[in-house]
């Protein structure tokens, strides 16, 4: 394939697929795994942590939504596209790309290993968990690679299907779970005082990290300039509600000391009040949540590789689109290879820490960039103002930038 046709993505992703991309990417390891890990730092005040971080993430999403409302909302690449078009050069944009690629590859490797941790007990291999963890993690990653290679339409269908399973599991966990809460399980609410609570916030931030992945579907979502801004705002509000309700039930039903020892905490919580054997539904929901996160995280690096190749900052093969699927095949394969090496090397924890730090820094830079949009690109600024009031964009960008620097 040659010429311009090589760079054209196919707009096969509808609003349902875009919502599923965002919400599914968020409701994964954050709530199904990190919640119990954060208890060791701060206790049941994890619930408050999700609530405190929500305004920060919502404010951080406003710059993404504002850029998506402009003509840039029709192009893939997310921050890379925003920075390069706004500043007129690719230096900052190139830095943003590598922060994003590093963070998503680390998150992808982590999510696949967590998927294996949930799946192993379900198939009765707990005694050989160390033997099966890497093969299962690699198998699930390979499965989603094949879905992506078939095209974004299949990615969207898979994401919507898995989100439907996830929604059923959340309802089954939360609704009856409210009637099984014991208030005494919330004590002590601040297990290690203010210091422990503050220390838990970066870990809990991982639950929200990845909300911007939907920006990278801009070249494949139908009517993206209209759809993406509302998806950013509604998706984060919906996700916050899910995080709060699930964490309230989790810590109210099962003591945190037991949760912190569990490899599949939500399934163990459900086993406390659901009929015998019914908790497997929650395990299936957890697998669906992790699968949607894996599927969403695999989308981003390949789209960034496509934009780098288009601008001559990466080999041309990195931007190659499949003849039928119109998806960046070589970019997907390259990212897959790196993630495989992370899993096999056993450096997933390091990759996860790097991912969270890189994303936080990137979010701060992106929020700050909106403050200069009016001066540098007044044409784009006016397009954004048509959707968002000026005061909202400025106040959100300032609050987000300051909050993220403090978090870093």
mmCIF file of C-alpha atoms in Angstrom:
data_model
loop_
_atom_site.group_PDB
_atom_site.id
_atom_site.type_symbol
_atom_site.label_atom_id
_atom_site.label_comp_id
_atom_site.label_asym_id
_atom_site.label_seq_id
_atom_site.Cartn_x
_atom_site.Cartn_y
_atom_site.Cartn_z
ATOM 1 C CA UNK A 1 0.000 0.000 0.000
ATOM 2 C CA UNK A 2 1.367 3.367 -0.899
ATOM 3 C CA UNK A 3 0.537 7.014 -0.743
ATOM 4 C CA UNK A 4 -2.214 8.650 1.201
ATOM 5 C CA UNK A 5 -4.441 5.601 1.378
ATOM 6 C CA UNK A 6 -1.937 3.991 3.721
ATOM 7 C CA UNK A 7 -2.737 6.589 6.387
ATOM 8 C CA UNK A 8 -6.538 6.389 6.338
ATOM 9 C CA UNK A 9 -8.217 4.672 9.270
ATOM 10 C CA UNK A 10 -11.749 3.316 9.031
ATOM 11 C CA UNK A 11 -14.498 4.990 11.107
ATOM 12 C CA UNK A 12 -16.153 1.805 12.300
ATOM 13 C CA UNK A 13 -16.445 2.671 16.006
ATOM 14 C CA UNK A 14 -19.811 3.943 17.225
ATOM 15 C CA UNK A 15 -20.743 5.728 20.449
ATOM 16 C CA UNK A 16 -21.309 2.443 22.324
ATOM 17 C CA UNK A 17 -17.848 1.231 21.380
ATOM 18 C CA UNK A 18 -16.277 4.526 22.423
ATOM 19 C CA UNK A 19 -18.019 4.496 25.832
ATOM 20 C CA UNK A 20 -16.975 0.878 26.295
ATOM 21 C CA UNK A 21 -13.395 1.817 25.425
ATOM 22 C CA UNK A 22 -13.237 4.454 28.133
ATOM 23 C CA UNK A 23 -15.238 2.836 30.930
ATOM 24 C CA UNK A 24 -13.869 -0.632 30.203
ATOM 25 C CA UNK A 25 -10.281 0.623 30.282
ATOM 26 C CA UNK A 26 -10.864 2.233 33.692
ATOM 27 C CA UNK A 27 -12.898 -0.453 35.465
ATOM 28 C CA UNK A 28 -10.149 -3.054 35.427
ATOM 29 C CA UNK A 29 -7.225 -3.661 37.726
ATOM 30 C CA UNK A 30 -7.907 -0.401 39.552
ATOM 31 C CA UNK A 31 -11.036 -1.551 41.338
ATOM 32 C CA UNK A 32 -10.572 -5.322 41.098
ATOM 33 C CA UNK A 33 -7.001 -5.407 42.424
ATOM 34 C CA UNK A 34 -5.477 -2.082 43.471
ATOM 35 C CA UNK A 35 -8.319 -1.351 45.926
ATOM 36 C CA UNK A 36 -7.275 -4.176 48.251
ATOM 37 C CA UNK A 37 -3.574 -3.324 47.885
ATOM 38 C CA UNK A 38 -4.250 0.297 48.873
ATOM 39 C CA UNK A 39 -5.991 -0.852 52.074
ATOM 40 C CA UNK A 40 -2.585 -1.708 53.560
ATOM 41 C CA UNK A 41 -1.620 1.963 53.284
ATOM 42 C CA UNK A 42 -4.750 3.720 54.484
ATOM 43 C CA UNK A 43 -7.539 1.319 55.433
ATOM 44 C CA UNK A 44 -11.151 1.864 54.392
ATOM 45 C CA UNK A 45 -10.401 5.511 53.585
ATOM 46 C CA UNK A 46 -9.651 4.126 50.119
ATOM 47 C CA UNK A 47 -13.306 5.053 49.549
ATOM 48 C CA UNK A 48 -12.513 8.694 50.297
ATOM 49 C CA UNK A 49 -9.425 8.459 48.075
ATOM 50 C CA UNK A 50 -11.547 7.615 45.046
ATOM 51 C CA UNK A 51 -13.818 10.551 45.855
ATOM 52 C CA UNK A 52 -10.899 12.986 46.296
ATOM 53 C CA UNK A 53 -9.297 11.976 43.006
ATOM 54 C CA UNK A 54 -12.520 12.203 41.016
ATOM 55 C CA UNK A 55 -12.554 16.056 40.674
ATOM 56 C CA UNK A 56 -8.885 15.951 39.631
ATOM 57 C CA UNK A 57 -9.596 13.443 36.868
ATOM 58 C CA UNK A 58 -12.740 15.288 35.801
ATOM 59 C CA UNK A 59 -10.772 18.558 35.554
ATOM 60 C CA UNK A 60 -8.017 16.739 33.648
ATOM 61 C CA UNK A 61 -10.558 15.432 31.170
ATOM 62 C CA UNK A 62 -11.777 18.940 30.257
ATOM 63 C CA UNK A 63 -8.635 19.778 28.217
ATOM 64 C CA UNK A 64 -8.968 16.479 26.360
ATOM 65 C CA UNK A 65 -12.633 17.160 25.682
ATOM 66 C CA UNK A 66 -11.848 20.735 24.583
ATOM 67 C CA UNK A 67 -9.229 19.584 22.069
ATOM 68 C CA UNK A 68 -11.581 16.852 20.876
ATOM 69 C CA UNK A 69 -14.220 19.514 20.128
ATOM 70 C CA UNK A 70 -11.868 21.147 17.613
ATOM 71 C CA UNK A 71 -10.794 19.837 14.218
ATOM 72 C CA UNK A 72 -8.084 17.856 16.097
ATOM 73 C CA UNK A 73 -10.893 15.671 17.381
ATOM 74 C CA UNK A 74 -11.006 14.040 13.967
ATOM 75 C CA UNK A 75 -7.389 12.835 14.123
ATOM 76 C CA UNK A 76 -5.821 9.925 16.039
ATOM 77 C CA UNK A 77 -2.813 10.404 18.271
ATOM 78 C CA UNK A 78 -4.257 12.138 21.318
ATOM 79 C CA UNK A 79 -1.640 14.300 23.069
ATOM 80 C CA UNK A 80 0.824 13.932 20.217
ATOM 81 C CA UNK A 81 -1.629 15.506 17.799
ATOM 82 C CA UNK A 82 -2.632 18.213 20.306
ATOM 83 C CA UNK A 83 0.945 19.230 21.165
ATOM 84 C CA UNK A 84 2.324 19.142 17.622
ATOM 85 C CA UNK A 85 -0.547 21.208 16.205
ATOM 86 C CA UNK A 86 -0.546 23.696 19.045
ATOM 87 C CA UNK A 87 3.195 24.364 19.366
ATOM 88 C CA UNK A 88 4.082 23.940 15.695
ATOM 89 C CA UNK A 89 6.905 21.472 16.389
ATOM 90 C CA UNK A 90 7.258 17.861 17.347
ATOM 91 C CA UNK A 91 9.708 18.031 20.255
ATOM 92 C CA UNK A 92 7.240 18.161 23.132
ATOM 93 C CA UNK A 93 4.889 15.968 21.153
ATOM 94 C CA UNK A 94 7.638 13.365 20.696
ATOM 95 C CA UNK A 95 8.263 13.351 24.465
ATOM 96 C CA UNK A 96 4.536 12.932 25.091
ATOM 97 C CA UNK A 97 4.430 9.961 22.729
ATOM 98 C CA UNK A 98 7.119 8.070 24.576
ATOM 99 C CA UNK A 99 5.627 8.825 27.976
ATOM 100 C CA UNK A 100 2.361 7.412 26.680
ATOM 101 C CA UNK A 101 3.862 4.360 24.967
ATOM 102 C CA UNK A 102 5.928 3.450 28.043
ATOM 103 C CA UNK A 103 2.945 3.842 30.341
ATOM 104 C CA UNK A 104 0.570 1.785 28.211
ATOM 105 C CA UNK A 105 3.005 -1.038 27.598
ATOM 106 C CA UNK A 106 3.668 -1.255 31.334
ATOM 107 C CA UNK A 107 -0.041 -1.214 32.126
ATOM 108 C CA UNK A 108 -0.740 -3.844 29.476
ATOM 109 C CA UNK A 109 1.845 -6.238 30.922
ATOM 110 C CA UNK A 110 0.509 -5.681 34.448
ATOM 111 C CA UNK A 111 -3.112 -6.235 33.436
ATOM 112 C CA UNK A 112 -2.308 -9.517 31.704
ATOM 113 C CA UNK A 113 -0.595 -10.877 34.816
ATOM 114 C CA UNK A 114 -3.531 -9.801 37.009
ATOM 115 C CA UNK A 115 -5.875 -11.541 34.565
ATOM 116 C CA UNK A 116 -3.835 -14.705 35.065
ATOM 117 C CA UNK A 117 -4.057 -14.315 38.867
ATOM 118 C CA UNK A 118 -7.871 -14.239 38.657
ATOM 119 C CA UNK A 119 -8.113 -17.005 36.060
ATOM 120 C CA UNK A 120 -5.818 -19.568 37.700
ATOM 121 C CA UNK A 121 -8.060 -20.262 40.752
ATOM 122 C CA UNK A 122 -11.110 -20.557 38.501
ATOM 123 C CA UNK A 123 -9.563 -23.496 36.625
ATOM 124 C CA UNK A 124 -8.190 -25.190 39.735
ATOM 125 C CA UNK A 125 -4.490 -24.511 39.205
ATOM 126 C CA UNK A 126 -3.779 -22.536 42.371
ATOM 127 C CA UNK A 127 -1.105 -25.012 43.471
ATOM 128 C CA UNK A 128 0.802 -24.400 40.232
ATOM 129 C CA UNK A 129 0.129 -20.660 39.971
ATOM 130 C CA UNK A 130 3.774 -19.708 39.417
ATOM 131 C CA UNK A 131 4.032 -22.189 36.556
ATOM 132 C CA UNK A 132 0.918 -21.012 34.744
ATOM 133 C CA UNK A 133 0.964 -17.245 35.375
ATOM 134 C CA UNK A 134 3.221 -16.243 32.468
ATOM 135 C CA UNK A 135 1.747 -18.651 29.860
ATOM 136 C CA UNK A 136 -1.806 -17.488 30.645
ATOM 137 C CA UNK A 137 -0.781 -13.828 30.591
ATOM 138 C CA UNK A 138 0.847 -14.301 27.182
ATOM 139 C CA UNK A 139 -2.144 -16.251 25.866
ATOM 140 C CA UNK A 140 -4.652 -13.537 26.760
ATOM 141 C CA UNK A 141 -2.428 -10.863 25.247
ATOM 142 C CA UNK A 142 -2.140 -12.869 22.028
ATOM 143 C CA UNK A 143 -5.912 -13.326 21.887
ATOM 144 C CA UNK A 144 -6.545 -9.573 21.976
ATOM 145 C CA UNK A 145 -3.773 -8.923 19.494
ATOM 146 C CA UNK A 146 -5.663 -11.079 17.000
ATOM 147 C CA UNK A 147 -8.892 -9.148 17.635
ATOM 148 C CA UNK A 148 -7.103 -5.860 16.919
ATOM 149 C CA UNK A 149 -5.529 -7.228 13.765
ATOM 150 C CA UNK A 150 -9.018 -7.995 12.446
ATOM 151 C CA UNK A 151 -9.930 -4.291 12.757
ATOM 152 C CA UNK A 152 -11.412 -1.665 15.052
ATOM 153 C CA UNK A 153 -14.956 -2.899 14.391
ATOM 154 C CA UNK A 154 -14.113 -6.209 16.076
ATOM 155 C CA UNK A 155 -12.306 -4.349 18.840
ATOM 156 C CA UNK A 156 -15.478 -2.335 19.494
ATOM 157 C CA UNK A 157 -17.763 -5.374 19.424
ATOM 158 C CA UNK A 158 -15.541 -7.251 21.856
ATOM 159 C CA UNK A 159 -15.360 -4.223 24.145
ATOM 160 C CA UNK A 160 -19.135 -3.723 24.236
ATOM 161 C CA UNK A 161 -19.751 -7.433 24.852
ATOM 162 C CA UNK A 162 -17.276 -7.588 27.733
ATOM 163 C CA UNK A 163 -18.630 -4.365 29.249
ATOM 164 C CA UNK A 164 -22.115 -5.904 29.238
ATOM 165 C CA UNK A 165 -20.808 -8.883 31.230
ATOM 166 C CA UNK A 166 -19.008 -6.481 33.558
ATOM 167 C CA UNK A 167 -22.174 -4.438 34.148
ATOM 168 C CA UNK A 168 -24.127 -7.556 35.163
ATOM 169 C CA UNK A 169 -21.353 -8.627 37.548
ATOM 170 C CA UNK A 170 -21.199 -5.183 39.168
ATOM 171 C CA UNK A 171 -24.952 -5.142 39.756
ATOM 172 C CA UNK A 172 -24.821 -8.623 41.290
ATOM 173 C CA UNK A 173 -21.932 -7.567 43.538
ATOM 174 C CA UNK A 174 -23.220 -4.147 44.604
ATOM 175 C CA UNK A 175 -27.009 -4.402 45.017
ATOM 176 C CA UNK A 176 -27.157 -7.359 47.445
ATOM 177 C CA UNK A 177 -23.822 -6.291 48.894
ATOM 178 C CA UNK A 178 -25.317 -3.135 50.411
ATOM 179 C CA UNK A 179 -27.483 -5.355 52.641
ATOM 180 C CA UNK A 180 -24.442 -7.311 53.873
ATOM 181 C CA UNK A 181 -22.376 -4.320 55.038
ATOM 182 C CA UNK A 182 -21.067 -4.228 58.595
ATOM 183 C CA UNK A 183 -20.111 -0.714 59.660
ATOM 184 C CA UNK A 184 -17.472 -2.080 62.036
ATOM 185 C CA UNK A 185 -15.466 -3.287 59.027
ATOM 186 C CA UNK A 186 -14.736 0.346 58.109
ATOM 187 C CA UNK A 187 -12.719 0.813 61.312
ATOM 188 C CA UNK A 188 -10.117 2.175 61.496
ATOM 189 C CA UNK A 189 -11.098 4.380 58.584
ATOM 190 C CA UNK A 190 -7.634 6.001 58.418
ATOM 191 C CA UNK A 191 -5.379 3.059 59.199
ATOM 192 C CA UNK A 192 -2.114 5.041 59.164
ATOM 193 C CA UNK A 193 -3.360 8.586 59.566
ATOM 194 C CA UNK A 194 -3.100 11.443 57.037
ATOM 195 C CA UNK A 195 0.313 10.281 55.816
ATOM 196 C CA UNK A 196 -0.996 6.855 54.891
ATOM 197 C CA UNK A 197 -4.001 8.357 53.119
ATOM 198 C CA UNK A 198 -1.826 10.675 51.033
ATOM 199 C CA UNK A 199 0.568 7.838 50.241
ATOM 200 C CA UNK A 200 -2.315 5.756 48.872
ATOM 201 C CA UNK A 201 -3.442 8.366 46.334
ATOM 202 C CA UNK A 202 -0.811 7.617 43.653
ATOM 203 C CA UNK A 203 -1.777 3.931 43.778
ATOM 204 C CA UNK A 204 -5.485 4.753 43.561
ATOM 205 C CA UNK A 205 -4.729 7.138 40.701
ATOM 206 C CA UNK A 206 -3.942 4.055 38.616
ATOM 207 C CA UNK A 207 -7.642 3.180 38.779
ATOM 208 C CA UNK A 208 -8.452 6.350 36.819
ATOM 209 C CA UNK A 209 -5.376 6.255 34.603
ATOM 210 C CA UNK A 210 -6.186 5.555 30.982
ATOM 211 C CA UNK A 211 -9.384 7.597 30.754
ATOM 212 C CA UNK A 212 -7.826 9.487 27.834
ATOM 213 C CA UNK A 213 -7.440 6.315 25.750
ATOM 214 C CA UNK A 214 -10.689 7.180 23.976
ATOM 215 C CA UNK A 215 -8.947 10.249 22.478
ATOM 216 C CA UNK A 216 -6.864 7.866 20.379
ATOM 217 C CA UNK A 217 -9.989 6.537 18.694
ATOM 218 C CA UNK A 218 -10.686 9.961 17.162
ATOM 219 C CA UNK A 219 -9.752 8.749 13.698
ATOM 220 C CA UNK A 220 -12.085 5.763 14.000
ATOM 221 C CA UNK A 221 -15.153 7.079 15.883
ATOM 222 C CA UNK A 222 -18.099 8.248 13.830
ATOM 223 C CA UNK A 223 -18.878 11.963 14.362
ATOM 224 C CA UNK A 224 -15.941 12.143 16.777
ATOM 225 C CA UNK A 225 -15.988 15.925 17.404
ATOM 226 C CA UNK A 226 -19.518 15.671 18.725
ATOM 227 C CA UNK A 227 -19.250 12.316 20.480
ATOM 228 C CA UNK A 228 -15.885 12.446 22.268
ATOM 229 C CA UNK A 229 -16.392 15.527 24.524
ATOM 230 C CA UNK A 230 -19.574 14.099 26.053
ATOM 231 C CA UNK A 231 -17.996 10.641 26.362
ATOM 232 C CA UNK A 232 -15.116 12.080 28.398
ATOM 233 C CA UNK A 233 -17.371 13.785 30.932
ATOM 234 C CA UNK A 234 -20.133 11.183 31.222
ATOM 235 C CA UNK A 235 -17.693 8.295 31.221
ATOM 236 C CA UNK A 236 -15.694 9.656 34.172
ATOM 237 C CA UNK A 237 -18.832 10.397 36.201
ATOM 238 C CA UNK A 238 -20.128 6.883 35.544
ATOM 239 C CA UNK A 239 -16.784 5.340 36.463
ATOM 240 C CA UNK A 240 -16.586 7.335 39.707
ATOM 241 C CA UNK A 241 -19.997 6.019 40.708
ATOM 242 C CA UNK A 242 -18.854 2.458 40.018
ATOM 243 C CA UNK A 243 -15.648 2.890 42.029
ATOM 244 C CA UNK A 244 -17.453 4.372 45.029
ATOM 245 C CA UNK A 245 -20.257 1.806 45.148
ATOM 246 C CA UNK A 246 -17.906 -1.150 44.729
ATOM 247 C CA UNK A 247 -15.413 0.066 47.345
ATOM 248 C CA UNK A 248 -18.200 0.831 49.855
ATOM 249 C CA UNK A 249 -19.471 -2.747 49.508
ATOM 250 C CA UNK A 250 -16.005 -4.290 49.446
ATOM 251 C CA UNK A 251 -14.752 -2.777 52.698
ATOM 252 C CA UNK A 252 -18.144 -3.006 54.380
ATOM 253 C CA UNK A 253 -18.560 -6.718 53.746
ATOM 254 C CA UNK A 254 -15.066 -8.117 54.313
ATOM 255 C CA UNK A 255 -12.343 -7.000 56.758
ATOM 256 C CA UNK A 256 -9.450 -5.286 55.014
ATOM 257 C CA UNK A 257 -6.884 -7.623 56.564
ATOM 258 C CA UNK A 258 -8.492 -10.536 54.727
ATOM 259 C CA UNK A 259 -8.888 -8.556 51.507
ATOM 260 C CA UNK A 260 -5.201 -7.650 51.426
ATOM 261 C CA UNK A 261 -4.276 -11.357 51.349
ATOM 262 C CA UNK A 262 -6.666 -12.215 48.534
ATOM 263 C CA UNK A 263 -5.577 -12.662 44.930
ATOM 264 C CA UNK A 264 -9.186 -12.183 43.763
ATOM 265 C CA UNK A 265 -10.712 -9.838 46.369
ATOM 266 C CA UNK A 266 -14.030 -9.068 44.685
ATOM 267 C CA UNK A 267 -14.810 -12.750 44.237
ATOM 268 C CA UNK A 268 -14.025 -13.391 47.898
ATOM 269 C CA UNK A 269 -16.282 -10.495 48.924
ATOM 270 C CA UNK A 270 -19.161 -11.860 46.847
ATOM 271 C CA UNK A 271 -18.710 -15.304 48.428
ATOM 272 C CA UNK A 272 -19.663 -13.769 51.794
ATOM 273 C CA UNK A 273 -23.305 -13.148 50.836
ATOM 274 C CA UNK A 274 -24.106 -14.734 47.466
ATOM 275 C CA UNK A 275 -25.476 -18.289 47.283
ATOM 276 C CA UNK A 276 -22.953 -21.113 47.183
ATOM 277 C CA UNK A 277 -21.153 -21.148 43.860
ATOM 278 C CA UNK A 278 -22.694 -17.877 42.650
ATOM 279 C CA UNK A 279 -19.558 -15.877 43.380
ATOM 280 C CA UNK A 280 -18.077 -17.295 40.173
ATOM 281 C CA UNK A 281 -20.182 -14.674 38.377
ATOM 282 C CA UNK A 282 -18.064 -11.980 40.047
ATOM 283 C CA UNK A 283 -14.901 -13.771 38.985
ATOM 284 C CA UNK A 284 -16.198 -13.783 35.409
ATOM 285 C CA UNK A 285 -16.992 -10.081 35.771
ATOM 286 C CA UNK A 286 -13.485 -9.421 37.063
ATOM 287 C CA UNK A 287 -12.027 -11.236 34.068
ATOM 288 C CA UNK A 288 -14.280 -9.185 31.770
ATOM 289 C CA UNK A 289 -13.118 -5.972 33.475
ATOM 290 C CA UNK A 290 -9.473 -6.892 33.091
ATOM 291 C CA UNK A 291 -10.050 -8.014 29.511
ATOM 292 C CA UNK A 292 -11.630 -4.674 28.560
ATOM 293 C CA UNK A 293 -8.640 -2.878 30.087
ATOM 294 C CA UNK A 294 -6.193 -5.059 28.173
ATOM 295 C CA UNK A 295 -8.148 -4.543 24.965
ATOM 296 C CA UNK A 296 -8.228 -0.763 25.458
ATOM 297 C CA UNK A 297 -4.573 -0.452 26.421
ATOM 298 C CA UNK A 298 -3.537 -2.322 23.278
ATOM 299 C CA UNK A 299 -5.274 0.291 21.101
ATOM 300 C CA UNK A 300 -3.121 3.293 22.022
ATOM 301 C CA UNK A 301 0.570 2.499 21.222
ATOM 302 C CA UNK A 302 -0.254 1.392 17.687
ATOM 303 C CA UNK A 303 -2.136 4.642 16.920
ATOM 304 C CA UNK A 304 0.783 6.663 18.243
ATOM 305 C CA UNK A 305 3.165 4.685 16.039
ATOM 306 C CA UNK A 306 0.907 5.508 13.088
ATOM 307 C CA UNK A 307 1.160 9.258 13.752
ATOM 308 C CA UNK A 308 4.927 9.120 14.266
ATOM 309 C CA UNK A 309 5.348 7.321 10.957
ATOM 310 C CA UNK A 310 3.092 9.837 9.227
ATOM 311 C CA UNK A 311 5.294 12.721 10.437
ATOM 312 C CA UNK A 312 8.564 10.966 9.596
ATOM 313 C CA UNK A 313 9.550 10.356 13.231
ATOM 314 C CA UNK A 314 9.318 6.574 12.967
ATOM 315 C CA UNK A 315 9.981 4.064 10.148
ATOM 316 C CA UNK A 316 7.261 3.963 7.521
ATOM 317 C CA UNK A 317 6.467 0.359 8.374
ATOM 318 C CA UNK A 318 5.253 1.490 11.823
ATOM 319 C CA UNK A 319 2.319 3.218 10.115
ATOM 320 C CA UNK A 320 1.354 0.379 7.814
ATOM 321 C CA UNK A 321 -2.384 -0.303 7.774
ATOM 322 C CA UNK A 322 -3.803 -3.701 6.921
ATOM 323 C CA UNK A 323 -5.406 -3.766 3.499
ATOM 324 C CA UNK A 324 -8.767 -5.029 4.770
ATOM 325 C CA UNK A 325 -8.739 -4.202 8.470
ATOM 326 C CA UNK A 326 -7.303 -0.659 8.060
ATOM 327 C CA UNK A 327 -5.629 -1.091 11.430
ATOM 328 C CA UNK A 328 -1.912 -0.381 12.201
ATOM 329 C CA UNK A 329 -0.721 -3.982 12.088
ATOM 330 C CA UNK A 330 3.031 -3.503 12.504
ATOM 331 C CA UNK A 331 2.527 -0.999 15.319
ATOM 332 C CA UNK A 332 0.398 -3.568 17.118
ATOM 333 C CA UNK A 333 2.986 -6.303 16.640
ATOM 334 C CA UNK A 334 5.858 -4.086 17.831
ATOM 335 C CA UNK A 335 3.995 -3.070 21.013
ATOM 336 C CA UNK A 336 3.017 -6.687 21.586
ATOM 337 C CA UNK A 337 6.658 -7.764 21.430
ATOM 338 C CA UNK A 338 7.719 -5.200 24.047
ATOM 339 C CA UNK A 339 4.882 -6.170 26.407
ATOM 340 C CA UNK A 340 5.798 -9.837 26.035
ATOM 341 C CA UNK A 341 9.375 -9.070 27.092
ATOM 342 C CA UNK A 342 8.115 -7.210 30.179
ATOM 343 C CA UNK A 343 5.989 -10.177 31.243
ATOM 344 C CA UNK A 344 8.670 -12.790 30.614
ATOM 345 C CA UNK A 345 11.343 -10.714 32.384
ATOM 346 C CA UNK A 346 9.187 -10.447 35.503
ATOM 347 C CA UNK A 347 9.624 -6.666 35.654
ATOM 348 C CA UNK A 348 5.920 -5.946 35.663
ATOM 349 C CA UNK A 349 5.928 -4.091 39.013
ATOM 350 C CA UNK A 350 8.624 -1.723 37.752
ATOM 351 C CA UNK A 351 6.687 -1.243 34.524
ATOM 352 C CA UNK A 352 3.537 -0.392 36.473
ATOM 353 C CA UNK A 353 5.296 2.217 38.622
ATOM 354 C CA UNK A 354 6.796 3.782 35.520
ATOM 355 C CA UNK A 355 3.392 3.747 33.816
ATOM 356 C CA UNK A 356 1.666 5.664 36.616
ATOM 357 C CA UNK A 357 4.423 8.284 36.879
ATOM 358 C CA UNK A 358 4.617 8.765 33.100
ATOM 359 C CA UNK A 359 0.857 9.196 32.744
ATOM 360 C CA UNK A 360 0.640 11.649 35.636
ATOM 361 C CA UNK A 361 3.381 13.797 34.119
ATOM 362 C CA UNK A 362 1.728 13.637 30.713
ATOM 363 C CA UNK A 363 -1.659 14.665 32.109
ATOM 364 C CA UNK A 364 -0.065 17.668 33.836
ATOM 365 C CA UNK A 365 1.637 18.807 30.612
ATOM 366 C CA UNK A 366 -1.554 18.371 28.624
ATOM 367 C CA UNK A 367 -3.655 20.388 31.090
ATOM 368 C CA UNK A 368 -1.074 23.175 31.125
ATOM 369 C CA UNK A 369 -1.064 23.285 27.326
ATOM 370 C CA UNK A 370 -4.742 24.266 27.232
ATOM 371 C CA UNK A 371 -3.857 27.500 29.044
ATOM 372 C CA UNK A 372 -1.760 28.573 26.049
ATOM 373 C CA UNK A 373 -4.223 27.545 23.361
ATOM 374 C CA UNK A 374 -5.836 30.984 23.009
ATOM 375 C CA UNK A 375 -2.518 32.704 22.337
ATOM 376 C CA UNK A 376 -0.908 30.087 20.122
ATOM 377 C CA UNK A 377 -3.887 28.764 18.175
ATOM 378 C CA UNK A 378 -6.825 31.187 18.400
ATOM 379 C CA UNK A 379 -8.589 29.326 15.594
ATOM 380 C CA UNK A 380 -8.665 26.112 17.613
ATOM 381 C CA UNK A 381 -9.538 28.027 20.777
ATOM 382 C CA UNK A 382 -12.679 29.463 19.172
ATOM 383 C CA UNK A 383 -13.751 26.007 18.061
ATOM 384 C CA UNK A 384 -13.399 24.750 21.649
ATOM 385 C CA UNK A 385 -15.255 27.772 23.076
ATOM 386 C CA UNK A 386 -18.230 26.794 20.935
ATOM 387 C CA UNK A 387 -18.621 23.768 23.232
ATOM 388 C CA UNK A 388 -17.093 24.828 26.585
ATOM 389 C CA UNK A 389 -17.154 28.195 28.424
ATOM 390 C CA UNK A 390 -13.766 29.904 28.703
ATOM 391 C CA UNK A 391 -13.918 29.983 32.517
ATOM 392 C CA UNK A 392 -14.482 26.239 32.670
ATOM 393 C CA UNK A 393 -11.524 25.444 30.426
ATOM 394 C CA UNK A 394 -9.126 27.762 32.274
ATOM 395 C CA UNK A 395 -10.149 26.808 35.809
ATOM 396 C CA UNK A 396 -10.091 23.097 34.995
ATOM 397 C CA UNK A 397 -6.668 23.314 33.371
ATOM 398 C CA UNK A 398 -5.198 25.228 36.334
ATOM 399 C CA UNK A 399 -6.749 22.966 38.983
ATOM 400 C CA UNK A 400 -5.648 19.850 37.109
ATOM 401 C CA UNK A 401 -2.066 21.048 36.568
ATOM 402 C CA UNK A 402 -1.536 22.002 40.213
ATOM 403 C CA UNK A 403 -3.167 18.840 41.570
ATOM 404 C CA UNK A 404 -1.139 16.533 39.319
ATOM 405 C CA UNK A 405 2.148 18.243 40.202
ATOM 406 C CA UNK A 406 1.321 17.724 43.890
ATOM 407 C CA UNK A 407 0.482 14.080 43.177
ATOM 408 C CA UNK A 408 3.797 13.600 41.375
#
